[in-house]
Amino acid sequence: MKELIKSLRYTFLALLASLLVGAIIIVVTDIDALKSGDFGKAFSTVFTAYKSLFQGSFWGLRSISNTITGTTPLLLSGLAVSVAFKAGLFNIGATGQMLAGGMTALWVGFTMTGPGWLQVPLAVIAGAIGGALYGGIAGVLKARTGAHEVITTIMLNSIASFLVLWLLKTTTFQREGRPDPISKLVVDEARLPRLFGFLDGRSDLVAHAGFFVALLATFAYWYLLKRTTLGFELRATGLNSDAAKYAGMKSKSLTVVAMLLAGGFAGMAGATEVLGTYGYASTSLAGNIGFDAIAVALLGQSSPIGTLVAAVLFGALQAGGRSMQANTDVPVDLIIVLRALIVMFVAAPLLVKAMFRVKSQVTSQGQTFRGWGG
Amino acid sequence: MISAEQKKRARNVGYGYLGLAVITLVIFSRRPGDAGFRLTEGGFSLTLPAQQFAYIFGIVFVGLGAAQLWRGLGKVSNIVLALATAMFVMSFLSWATSGESFSLVGMLQDTVSRSVPITLGALAGILCERSGVINIAIEGMLLAGAFMGAVGASLTNLWFGTIIAILTGMLLAWVLAVFSIKYRVDQVIVGFAINFFALGITSFLSFRVLVPNPDYNSLVPVMPISVPLLSKIPFIGQILFVQTIFVYFSFAAVALLTWAMYRTRWGLRTRAAGEYPKAAGTLGVDVIRLRYRNLLIAGAVAGIGGAWWPIGTVGRFDQNITGGRGFIALAAVIFGRWHPVGAFSGAIVFAFAEAVRLKIGNFDTGIPSEFLLMAPYLVTLVVVAGFVGASRAPKAAGQPYDEQ
């Protein structure tokens, strides 16, 4: 609990600081205002933009639903990067693992028929397995040959995107009568139930039970790290692989396990997107989530609670950013800038401390991952 | 004395040759017909019978594999590997083009041109990591350089635009330096934050400023320059010496950095700061200053790499125009084992993959085009796993340095 509050407080201060910088950016890029000298208009733009940013993320059911929808894949893929970081590995491959998981879940989702209570978990688990196997490739390559995971996961991302493009054109996957690469629809029984499904006639509330899958996964990640031997060994390998080796831990198989787990989390992210948000798969299934996930993990310092807080914050920014773009002439890309600034401010506690004159001891977090060599 | 690791690698190379033989004999020999390669812009072309070609090369690969597994090829094994790769690529291309023809020289020229940002990004990475700072921010530096280069060149001229791009790269490198060296923030976090910041701010500005003001984003890119004499060499001259100034700069940068890194006092100090900064510090090297300076140079190099997009090719900036090339550059750094020439060859491989990707879509080979497009990445994966293996990074990369 204490950890949560601390994490929330720093994140909140970092958010404030980055909103400040964001406001400056909005004002100085208002070319018309700069030319005419009408700064009143520029400042009112900032006000309207931030108002709709907030309203679009938390104000009202629809905004909350959008935030939840945005948070779900970010949290799951954020865990995929976090668990790898904990083991000293840099998983840039969440995108490819998401695609693998999404396609496996999709396949289960439209081929099998059965009661919903059976088929939904089955499809999600299939997604996790698909993602895990794909993530495992990088782990096995690293353990067997020493091939660096940064190279292999980048290559696997490209390979996955071409594989998906090909699969979506095969008769097994392609929707009948469509010339473009788009998949068949997941049967209704395999769709993740909508969270606000009990409200009739609110089809705009798209949040789905994938959010609970993500929360469960976060809990599982916490349990793994704090309560199991495997989690201890993963952390030990991540902190000092030589010491862990001398203590008798099998660092090679731990590498494989870490990448399997990472792929599993990312695969679930793909599965919840397919089974919940979209109901089908397209080439843009993973989007930029794989890279946003790295920011989530970095902001959350790879801890379960930190990753959760970071994912909710980024999900909210994403939902709010869309309504900001709709209501003002401020492009949604501002939220990428805000995310970068938040990560920076949280990573540099000295800076935030100086800005807000917060008193508390700052502990260095050490290195995120083992570096290139290990 | 050969270590177990080297033996294993030699064996993998042997199996690799046999694998190439199987692919060549089974797949590439399927399509009878002549493949035409235009070797000059004028029209002199080479016509290869695809099927026979594949059989010959396949048998050569079997021989190489057997020789490698039986005796090992010893000193010439690297040269043989390079030749074999070239042969494999040729038989792949003649298989893909059989019955048609295409401009080989054009594709290779395109390859060299496309290697520029990857090479320069990789050199930026090497400069940082050799002196002990992990540089994940290559992508951000390229992207910001591309944006500012486009705006600068549109508002004034190409030279000024390039200078603005250089300064932008240096600014981001300075941020990386201050946070990672002075405030000792985790270098991966700072690097990634810079990437996100660059992606966000350039996309934001391109919607908010460039779209309503199109004259901020339109310029005439530089023309290729033919080097006198050298460009007259048949085939090679066209590929290497009819290029833009960016290409010549990247050749020069690779050569200069290789020389400086291994032949000068600066290079020795830089490598010492990356391997064992404490020792370097004890011997009187100002590690902090050295790292600052090298990071700024790296930023400048990456800035030029970014300027290649608007000023060297398309003449404008588009949202996320770099499309992950900075990460490819990072892969080239690791692929090339932190050596400029190694990274350059990695960049050429990736650039070739891109150039092939743009060409190959037009060919009907009977295999889904997605698999052909995937092939370069698959090959990289196999090469890294089988032949390159574990690469040793500069030891101190990623660790902040304490002066005490």
Coordinates of N, CA and C in Angstrom, one line a residue, chain A residues 150-298:
Chain A
V150 N 17.8 -8.1 -28.3 CA 17.3 -6.8 -29.0 C 17.3 -7.1 -30.5
I151 N 18.3 -7.7 -31.1 CA 18.2 -8.0 -32.5 C 17.1 -9.0 -32.8
T152 N 17.1 -10.1 -32.1 CA 16.1 -11.2 -32.4 C 14.7 -10.7 -32.3
T153 N 14.4 -9.9 -31.2 CA 13.0 -9.5 -31.1 C 12.6 -8.5 -32.2
I154 N 13.5 -7.6 -32.6 CA 13.2 -6.7 -33.6 C 12.9 -7.5 -34.9
M155 N 13.7 -8.5 -35.2 CA 13.5 -9.3 -36.4 C 12.2 -10.0 -36.3
L156 N 12.0 -10.6 -35.2 CA 10.7 -11.4 -35.0 C 9.5 -10.5 -35.1
N157 N 9.6 -9.2 -34.7 CA 8.5 -8.3 -35.0 C 8.1 -8.2 -36.4
S158 N 9.2 -8.0 -37.3 CA 8.9 -7.9 -38.7 C 8.4 -9.2 -39.3
I159 N 9.0 -10.3 -38.8 CA 8.5 -11.6 -39.3 C 7.1 -11.8 -39.0
A160 N 6.7 -11.5 -37.7 CA 5.3 -11.7 -37.3 C 4.4 -10.8 -38.1
S161 N 4.8 -9.6 -38.4 CA 3.8 -8.7 -39.2 C 3.6 -9.3 -40.6
F162 N 4.7 -9.8 -41.2 CA 4.4 -10.4 -42.6 C 3.6 -11.7 -42.5
L163 N 3.9 -12.5 -41.4 CA 3.1 -13.7 -41.2 C 1.7 -13.4 -41.1
V164 N 1.4 -12.4 -40.3 CA -0.1 -12.1 -40.1 C -0.7 -11.6 -41.4
L165 N 0.1 -10.8 -42.1 CA -0.4 -10.3 -43.4 C -0.8 -11.5 -44.3
W166 N 0.1 -12.5 -44.3 CA -0.1 -13.7 -45.2 C -1.3 -14.5 -44.7
L167 N -1.3 -14.7 -43.3 CA -2.4 -15.5 -42.7 C -3.8 -14.8 -43.0
L168 N -3.8 -13.5 -43.0 CA -5.1 -12.8 -43.1 C -5.6 -12.9 -44.6
K169 N -4.7 -13.4 -45.5 CA -5.2 -13.6 -46.9 C -5.5 -15.0 -47.2
T170 N -5.2 -15.9 -46.2 CA -5.6 -17.3 -46.5 C -7.0 -17.6 -46.2
T171 N -7.6 -18.6 -46.9 CA -9.0 -18.9 -46.8 C -9.4 -19.2 -45.3
T172 N -8.5 -19.7 -44.5 CA -8.8 -20.1 -43.2 C -9.2 -18.8 -42.4
F173 N -8.4 -17.7 -42.6 CA -8.6 -16.5 -41.8 C -9.4 -15.4 -42.5
Q174 N -9.2 -15.3 -43.8 CA -9.8 -14.1 -44.4 C -11.4 -14.1 -44.4
R175 N -12.0 -13.0 -44.1 CA -13.4 -12.9 -44.1 C -14.0 -13.1 -45.5
E176 N -15.1 -13.8 -45.6 CA -15.6 -14.1 -46.9 C -16.0 -12.8 -47.6
G177 N -15.7 -12.7 -48.9 CA -16.1 -11.6 -49.7 C -15.3 -10.3 -49.5
R178 N -14.2 -10.4 -48.7 CA -13.4 -9.2 -48.5 C -12.1 -9.4 -49.3
P179 N -11.7 -8.4 -50.1 CA -10.4 -8.5 -50.8 C -9.2 -8.1 -49.9
D180 N -9.4 -7.3 -48.9 CA -8.3 -6.8 -48.1 C -8.0 -7.8 -46.9
P181 N -6.8 -7.7 -46.3 CA -6.5 -8.6 -45.2 C -7.2 -8.3 -44.0
I182 N -8.4 -8.9 -43.8 CA -9.1 -8.7 -42.6 C -9.7 -10.0 -42.2
S183 N -9.8 -10.4 -40.9 CA -10.1 -11.7 -40.5 C -11.6 -11.9 -40.4
K184 N -12.0 -13.2 -40.3 CA -13.4 -13.5 -39.9 C -13.7 -13.0 -38.5
L185 N -15.0 -12.9 -38.2 CA -15.4 -12.4 -36.9 C -15.3 -13.5 -35.9
V186 N -14.9 -13.1 -34.7 CA -15.0 -14.1 -33.6 C -16.4 -14.4 -33.3
V187 N -16.8 -15.7 -33.0 CA -18.2 -15.9 -32.7 C -18.6 -15.3 -31.4
D188 N -19.8 -15.0 -31.2 CA -20.3 -14.2 -30.1 C -19.9 -14.9 -28.7
E189 N -20.0 -16.2 -28.7 CA -19.7 -16.9 -27.5 C -18.3 -16.7 -27.0
A190 N -17.4 -16.4 -28.0 CA -16.0 -16.3 -27.6 C -15.6 -14.8 -27.3
R191 N -16.5 -13.9 -27.6 CA -16.2 -12.5 -27.3 C -16.1 -12.3 -25.8
L192 N -15.1 -11.5 -25.3 CA -15.1 -11.1 -23.9 C -16.3 -10.3 -23.6
P193 N -17.0 -10.6 -22.5 CA -18.2 -9.8 -22.3 C -17.9 -8.4 -22.0
R194 N -18.9 -7.5 -22.5 CA -18.7 -6.1 -22.2 C -19.0 -5.7 -20.8
L195 N -18.2 -4.9 -20.2 CA -18.3 -4.6 -18.8 C -19.6 -3.8 -18.5
F196 N -20.0 -3.0 -19.4 CA -21.2 -2.3 -19.2 C -22.4 -2.8 -20.0
G197 N -22.3 -4.1 -20.3 CA -23.3 -4.8 -21.1 C -24.7 -4.7 -20.5
F198 N -24.7 -4.6 -19.2 CA -26.0 -4.6 -18.5 C -26.8 -3.3 -18.8
L199 N -26.1 -2.2 -19.3 CA -26.8 -1.0 -19.6 C -27.3 -1.1 -21.1
D200 N -28.6 -1.1 -21.2 CA -29.2 -1.4 -22.6 C -28.9 -0.1 -23.5
G201 N -28.6 -0.4 -24.7 CA -28.6 0.7 -25.7 C -27.3 1.5 -25.6
R202 N -26.3 1.1 -24.8 CA -25.1 1.9 -24.8 C -24.0 1.2 -25.5
S203 N -24.1 1.1 -26.8 CA -23.1 0.3 -27.5 C -21.8 1.1 -27.6
D204 N -21.8 2.4 -27.2 CA -20.6 3.1 -27.2 C -19.6 2.8 -26.0
L205 N -20.2 2.0 -25.1 CA -19.3 1.7 -23.9 C -18.6 0.3 -24.3
V206 N -17.4 0.5 -24.8 CA -16.7 -0.7 -25.4 C -15.9 -1.5 -24.4
A207 N -15.7 -1.0 -23.2 CA -14.8 -1.7 -22.2 C -15.3 -3.1 -22.0
H208 N -14.3 -4.0 -22.0 CA -14.6 -5.4 -21.9 C -13.9 -6.1 -20.8
A209 N -14.2 -7.4 -20.6 CA -13.7 -8.1 -19.4 C -12.2 -8.4 -19.5
G210 N -11.6 -8.0 -20.7 CA -10.2 -8.1 -20.8 C -9.4 -7.4 -19.7
F211 N -10.1 -6.3 -19.2 CA -9.5 -5.5 -18.1 C -9.2 -6.4 -16.9
F212 N -10.2 -7.3 -16.6 CA -10.0 -8.2 -15.5 C -8.9 -9.2 -15.7
V213 N -8.8 -9.7 -17.0 CA -7.7 -10.5 -17.3 C -6.4 -9.8 -17.0
A214 N -6.3 -8.6 -17.4 CA -5.1 -7.8 -17.2 C -4.8 -7.7 -15.7
L215 N -5.9 -7.4 -14.9 CA -5.7 -7.2 -13.5 C -5.2 -8.5 -12.9
L216 N -5.8 -9.6 -13.3 CA -5.4 -11.0 -12.8 C -4.0 -11.2 -13.2
A217 N -3.6 -10.9 -14.4 CA -2.2 -11.1 -14.8 C -1.2 -10.3 -14.0
T218 N -1.7 -9.0 -13.6 CA -0.8 -8.2 -12.8 C -0.6 -8.9 -11.4
F219 N -1.7 -9.4 -10.9 CA -1.6 -10.1 -9.6 C -0.7 -11.3 -9.7
A220 N -0.9 -12.0 -10.8 CA 0.0 -13.2 -11.0 C 1.5 -12.8 -11.1
Y221 N 1.7 -11.7 -11.7 CA 3.1 -11.2 -11.8 C 3.6 -10.8 -10.4
W222 N 2.8 -10.2 -9.7 CA 3.2 -9.8 -8.3 C 3.5 -11.1 -7.5
Y223 N 2.6 -12.0 -7.6 CA 2.7 -13.3 -6.8 C 4.0 -14.0 -7.3
L224 N 4.2 -14.0 -8.6 CA 5.5 -14.7 -9.1 C 6.7 -14.1 -8.5
L225 N 6.8 -12.7 -8.5 CA 8.0 -12.0 -8.1 C 8.2 -12.2 -6.6
K226 N 7.1 -12.0 -5.8 CA 7.3 -11.9 -4.4 C 7.1 -13.2 -3.6
R227 N 6.5 -14.2 -4.2 CA 6.1 -15.3 -3.4 C 6.7 -16.7 -3.9
T228 N 7.3 -16.6 -5.1 CA 7.8 -17.9 -5.6 C 9.3 -17.9 -5.8
T229 N 9.8 -19.2 -5.8 CA 11.3 -19.3 -6.0 C 11.7 -18.9 -7.4
L230 N 10.8 -19.2 -8.3 CA 11.1 -18.8 -9.7 C 11.3 -17.3 -9.8
G231 N 10.4 -16.6 -9.2 CA 10.4 -15.1 -9.2 C 11.7 -14.6 -8.6
F232 N 12.1 -15.2 -7.5 CA 13.3 -14.8 -6.9 C 14.5 -15.1 -7.8
E233 N 14.5 -16.2 -8.4 CA 15.6 -16.6 -9.3 C 15.7 -15.6 -10.5
L234 N 14.5 -15.3 -11.0 CA 14.5 -14.3 -12.1 C 15.1 -13.0 -11.7
R235 N 14.6 -12.5 -10.5 CA 15.2 -11.2 -10.1 C 16.7 -11.3 -9.8
A236 N 17.1 -12.4 -9.2 CA 18.5 -12.5 -8.9 C 19.3 -12.5 -10.2
T237 N 18.9 -13.2 -11.2 CA 19.6 -13.3 -12.5 C 19.6 -11.9 -13.1
G238 N 18.5 -11.1 -13.0 CA 18.5 -9.8 -13.6 C 19.4 -8.9 -12.9
L239 N 19.5 -9.0 -11.5 CA 20.4 -8.1 -10.8 C 21.9 -8.4 -11.0
N240 N 22.2 -9.7 -11.0 CA 23.6 -10.0 -11.1 C 23.7 -11.5 -11.6
S241 N 23.8 -11.6 -12.9 CA 23.7 -13.0 -13.5 C 24.9 -13.9 -13.0
D242 N 26.0 -13.3 -12.8 CA 27.2 -14.1 -12.4 C 26.9 -14.6 -11.0
A243 N 26.5 -13.7 -10.1 CA 26.2 -14.2 -8.7 C 25.2 -15.3 -8.7
A244 N 24.1 -15.1 -9.5 CA 23.0 -16.0 -9.6 C 23.6 -17.4 -10.1
K245 N 24.5 -17.3 -11.1 CA 25.1 -18.6 -11.6 C 25.9 -19.3 -10.5
Y246 N 26.6 -18.5 -9.8 CA 27.4 -19.1 -8.7 C 26.6 -19.7 -7.6
A247 N 25.4 -19.1 -7.4 CA 24.5 -19.6 -6.4 C 23.7 -20.9 -7.0
G248 N 24.0 -21.3 -8.2 CA 23.5 -22.5 -8.7 C 22.2 -22.4 -9.5
M249 N 21.9 -21.1 -9.9 CA 20.7 -20.9 -10.7 C 21.1 -21.2 -12.2
K250 N 20.1 -21.7 -12.9 CA 20.4 -22.0 -14.3 C 20.0 -20.8 -15.1
S251 N 20.9 -19.9 -15.4 CA 20.6 -18.7 -16.0 C 20.0 -18.9 -17.4
K252 N 20.5 -19.9 -18.1 CA 20.0 -20.1 -19.5 C 18.5 -20.5 -19.5
S253 N 18.1 -21.5 -18.6 CA 16.7 -21.8 -18.7 C 15.9 -20.7 -18.1
L254 N 16.5 -19.9 -17.2 CA 15.7 -18.7 -16.7 C 15.5 -17.7 -17.8
T255 N 16.4 -17.6 -18.7 CA 16.2 -16.7 -19.8 C 15.1 -17.1 -20.7
V256 N 15.0 -18.4 -20.9 CA 13.9 -19.0 -21.7 C 12.6 -18.8 -21.0
V257 N 12.6 -19.1 -19.7 CA 11.3 -18.9 -18.9 C 10.9 -17.5 -18.9
A258 N 11.8 -16.5 -18.8 CA 11.4 -15.1 -18.7 C 10.8 -14.7 -20.1
M259 N 11.4 -15.2 -21.2 CA 10.8 -14.8 -22.5 C 9.5 -15.5 -22.7
L260 N 9.4 -16.7 -22.2 CA 8.0 -17.4 -22.3 C 7.0 -16.6 -21.6
L261 N 7.3 -16.2 -20.4 CA 6.3 -15.4 -19.6 C 6.0 -14.1 -20.3
A262 N 7.1 -13.4 -20.8 CA 6.9 -12.2 -21.4 C 6.0 -12.3 -22.6
G263 N 6.3 -13.4 -23.4 CA 5.4 -13.6 -24.6 C 4.0 -14.0 -24.2
G264 N 3.8 -14.7 -23.1 CA 2.5 -15.0 -22.6 C 1.7 -13.8 -22.3
F265 N 2.3 -12.9 -21.5 CA 1.6 -11.6 -21.2 C 1.2 -10.9 -22.5
A266 N 2.2 -10.7 -23.4 CA 1.9 -10.0 -24.6 C 0.9 -10.7 -25.4
G267 N 0.9 -12.0 -25.4 CA -0.1 -12.8 -26.2 C -1.5 -12.6 -25.7
M268 N -1.6 -12.5 -24.3 CA -2.9 -12.1 -23.7 C -3.3 -10.8 -24.2
A269 N -2.4 -9.8 -24.3 CA -2.8 -8.5 -24.8 C -3.4 -8.6 -26.2
G270 N -2.7 -9.4 -27.0 CA -3.3 -9.6 -28.4 C -4.6 -10.2 -28.3
A271 N -4.8 -11.2 -27.4 CA -6.0 -12.0 -27.3 C -7.1 -11.1 -26.9
T272 N -6.9 -10.2 -25.8 CA -8.0 -9.4 -25.4 C -8.4 -8.3 -26.4
E273 N -7.4 -7.9 -27.2 CA -7.7 -6.9 -28.3 C -8.7 -7.6 -29.3
V274 N -8.3 -8.8 -29.7 CA -9.1 -9.5 -30.7 C -10.4 -9.9 -30.1
L275 N -10.4 -10.5 -28.9 CA -11.7 -11.1 -28.4 C -12.6 -10.0 -27.8
G276 N -11.9 -8.9 -27.4 CA -12.7 -7.9 -26.7 C -13.0 -6.7 -27.6
T277 N -11.9 -5.9 -27.8 CA -12.0 -4.6 -28.4 C -12.5 -4.7 -29.9
Y278 N -11.9 -5.6 -30.7 CA -12.2 -5.6 -32.1 C -13.2 -6.7 -32.5
G279 N -13.0 -7.9 -32.0 CA -13.8 -9.0 -32.5 C -13.3 -9.6 -33.8
Y280 N -12.2 -9.1 -34.3 CA -11.6 -9.6 -35.5 C -10.1 -9.2 -35.5
A281 N -9.3 -9.6 -36.5 CA -7.9 -9.2 -36.5 C -7.7 -8.5 -37.8
S282 N -6.8 -7.5 -37.8 CA -6.3 -6.8 -39.0 C -4.8 -6.6 -38.8
T283 N -4.2 -6.1 -39.8 CA -2.8 -5.9 -39.7 C -2.4 -4.9 -38.6
S284 N -3.3 -4.0 -38.3 CA -3.0 -2.9 -37.3 C -3.4 -3.4 -35.9
L285 N -3.5 -4.7 -35.8 CA -3.9 -5.2 -34.5 C -3.0 -4.8 -33.3
A286 N -1.7 -4.8 -33.5 CA -0.8 -4.5 -32.4 C -0.5 -3.0 -32.4
G287 N -0.6 -2.3 -33.5 CA -0.3 -0.9 -33.6 C 1.0 -0.5 -33.0
N288 N 1.0 0.5 -32.2 CA 2.3 1.0 -31.5 C 2.3 0.4 -30.1
I289 N 1.4 -0.5 -29.7 CA 1.3 -0.9 -28.3 C 2.6 -1.5 -27.8
G290 N 3.3 -2.2 -28.7 CA 4.6 -2.8 -28.3 C 5.6 -1.8 -27.8
F291 N 5.6 -0.7 -28.4 CA 6.6 0.4 -28.0 C 6.1 1.1 -26.8
D292 N 4.8 1.4 -26.8 CA 4.2 2.1 -25.6 C 4.4 1.3 -24.4
A293 N 4.4 0.0 -24.6 CA 4.6 -1.0 -23.5 C 5.9 -0.8 -22.8
I294 N 7.0 -0.4 -23.6 CA 8.3 -0.2 -23.0 C 8.2 1.0 -22.1
A295 N 7.5 2.1 -22.6 CA 7.4 3.2 -21.7 C 6.6 2.9 -20.5
V296 N 5.6 2.1 -20.6 CA 4.8 1.7 -19.4 C 5.8 1.0 -18.4
A297 N 6.6 0.0 -18.9 CA 7.4 -0.7 -18.0 C 8.5 0.2 -17.4
L298 N 9.0 1.1 -18.2 CA 10.1 2.0 -17.7 C 9.5 2.9 -16.6

